[in-house]
Amino acid sequence: MYTADRKLFLLTSILISISILMSYSLTTYTVILFDTGEFHFLIRQAAFGVLSISIMWFLAQLDSDVWLHRLGLTLLIGSMFLMIIMPFLPASLVSEVGGAKRWIKIVGFSLAPVEFFKIGFIYFLAWSFSRKLGYHGGMGIKQEFLRFLPYAVIFVAIMFIIAFVQNDLGQVVVLGLTLLFMLMFAGSSFKFFLVLLFSAFSFFAFFVLTAEHRILRIKSWWSLAQNSILQLLPDAVASHLRVPSSTEPYQIGHSLNAIHNGGIFGVGLGDGTFKLGFLSEVHTDFILAGISEEFGFIGVLTVTVIFLWILQRIFKIANRSEDSVNYLFSLGIGLLISFAFLINAYGISGLAPIKGISVPFLSYGGSAIIAASIGIGMVLMASKKVNMDKKRFND
């Protein structure tokens, strides 16, 4: 038996510590807007951070043969139940934004079940894929589709709950991409992967076209991004895809200005200006823009390197795992973190539409940081059974 991966634990703890620091620096205007104490967000995020680090450490001590399955299915079933009953709960028990009920109020804390569902769903896929799937062995597309059909039905039900009931298409995109890549690594053919990828884009287009606010968001993004993309296409094609330019979206405009203002080295911790009411709640979904302004390109590069290092450790654990469930689960957690980071980074820089996806371990918020830490804790739990060339992880 080997020790858990200390580097993965340390790197994740560093990101959480940065989150605590930035939750103080970037909320200068927010504390005034919401009439809270100067240290309100710092204290709350510090509490979430300490709890998250403690959870990771605690889970790393457990035996994955016993607890990985129990914890994974508990997260799946418990969070699914909460997501289903949320629309029927009274207003006193749920927080509603834009007509969608996404948070359950628990003693001064808002719990977002979807964050914990993602971890449970990743485990369910890993556990089920390891039992039901395997190398495709020359199967035809039809046979592979029949093998995948039960998962497709489950995912469509999940999409309905998250995209329609909770009005959160961004989480569906992250889960859908994770599902597709886990399926390929579980043994499906590349041809079947491409078929599912095309189907996923079709479903995504359907969800966009059935909501006017999503259509407007896509049009607004495309009007800004089209010049850099269409110049790569023939004029005859580009002319049909071009739409009239529109005013730069408020949030994206200030996000880009914050990134530009930071330059190479940033303006300094606490000296950012776009957090002063221009870029609303920058400590949440736009935290990378806030870091970029105050610490510059160097700061964003440092954060990105830490994320890449975390992913390298997770994928290394997956690659060295002899147990197929541990392999697929670790891979899935790595993919989940990767897609969330990329979607957020592309969104704040105007390269993709904003999807409301937080940055794992960095964005302010209790549910997201705790759920992500549970995922890392479960990977640490699995890492103890990994043989790294007859050496411990930390040799």
Coordinates of N, CA and C in Angstrom, one line a residue, residues 86 91 94-103 105 110 164-168 213 217 281 285:
M86 N -36.2 20.2 -5.8 CA -36.0 21.7 -5.6 C -37.1 22.5 -6.2
A91 N -40.3 28.9 -1.3 CA -39.2 30.0 -1.6 C -38.3 30.2 -0.4
V94 N -35.3 27.8 -0.9 CA -34.4 27.8 -2.1 C -34.1 29.2 -2.5
S95 N -33.0 29.3 -3.2 CA -32.6 30.6 -3.8 C -33.0 30.6 -5.3
E96 N -33.6 31.6 -5.8 CA -34.1 31.6 -7.2 C -33.4 32.7 -7.9
V97 N -32.8 32.4 -9.1 CA -32.2 33.4 -9.9 C -32.7 33.2 -11.4
G98 N -33.3 34.3 -11.9 CA -33.8 34.2 -13.3 C -34.8 33.2 -13.5
G99 N -35.6 32.9 -12.4 CA -36.7 31.9 -12.5 C -36.2 30.5 -12.3
A100 N -35.0 30.3 -12.1 CA -34.4 28.9 -11.9 C -34.0 28.7 -10.4
K101 N -34.4 27.6 -9.8 CA -34.1 27.3 -8.5 C -32.9 26.4 -8.5
R102 N -31.7 26.9 -8.1 CA -30.5 26.1 -8.1 C -29.8 25.9 -6.8
W103 N -30.2 26.6 -5.7 CA -29.6 26.5 -4.4 C -30.6 26.2 -3.3
K105 N -31.2 26.6 0.7 CA -30.8 27.3 1.8 C -30.6 26.4 3.1
S110 N -25.9 28.4 1.1 CA -26.7 28.0 -0.1 C -26.0 26.8 -0.7
F164 N -33.3 22.6 -18.4 CA -34.6 23.2 -18.4 C -35.1 23.6 -17.0
V165 N -35.0 22.6 -16.1 CA -35.6 22.9 -14.8 C -34.7 23.9 -14.0
Q166 N -33.3 23.8 -14.1 CA -32.4 24.7 -13.5 C -31.9 25.8 -14.4
N167 N -32.2 25.7 -15.7 CA -31.7 26.7 -16.7 C -30.2 26.9 -16.6
D168 N -29.5 25.7 -16.6 CA -28.0 25.8 -16.5 C -27.4 25.0 -17.6
H213 N -32.9 33.9 -24.7 CA -31.8 34.6 -24.1 C -30.5 33.9 -24.6
R217 N -27.4 35.6 -26.7 CA -26.0 35.5 -26.2 C -25.1 34.9 -27.2
E281 N -19.2 41.3 -9.5 CA -18.9 40.1 -8.7 C -17.7 39.3 -9.4
D285 N -17.3 34.2 -11.3 CA -17.0 33.6 -12.6 C -15.9 34.4 -13.3

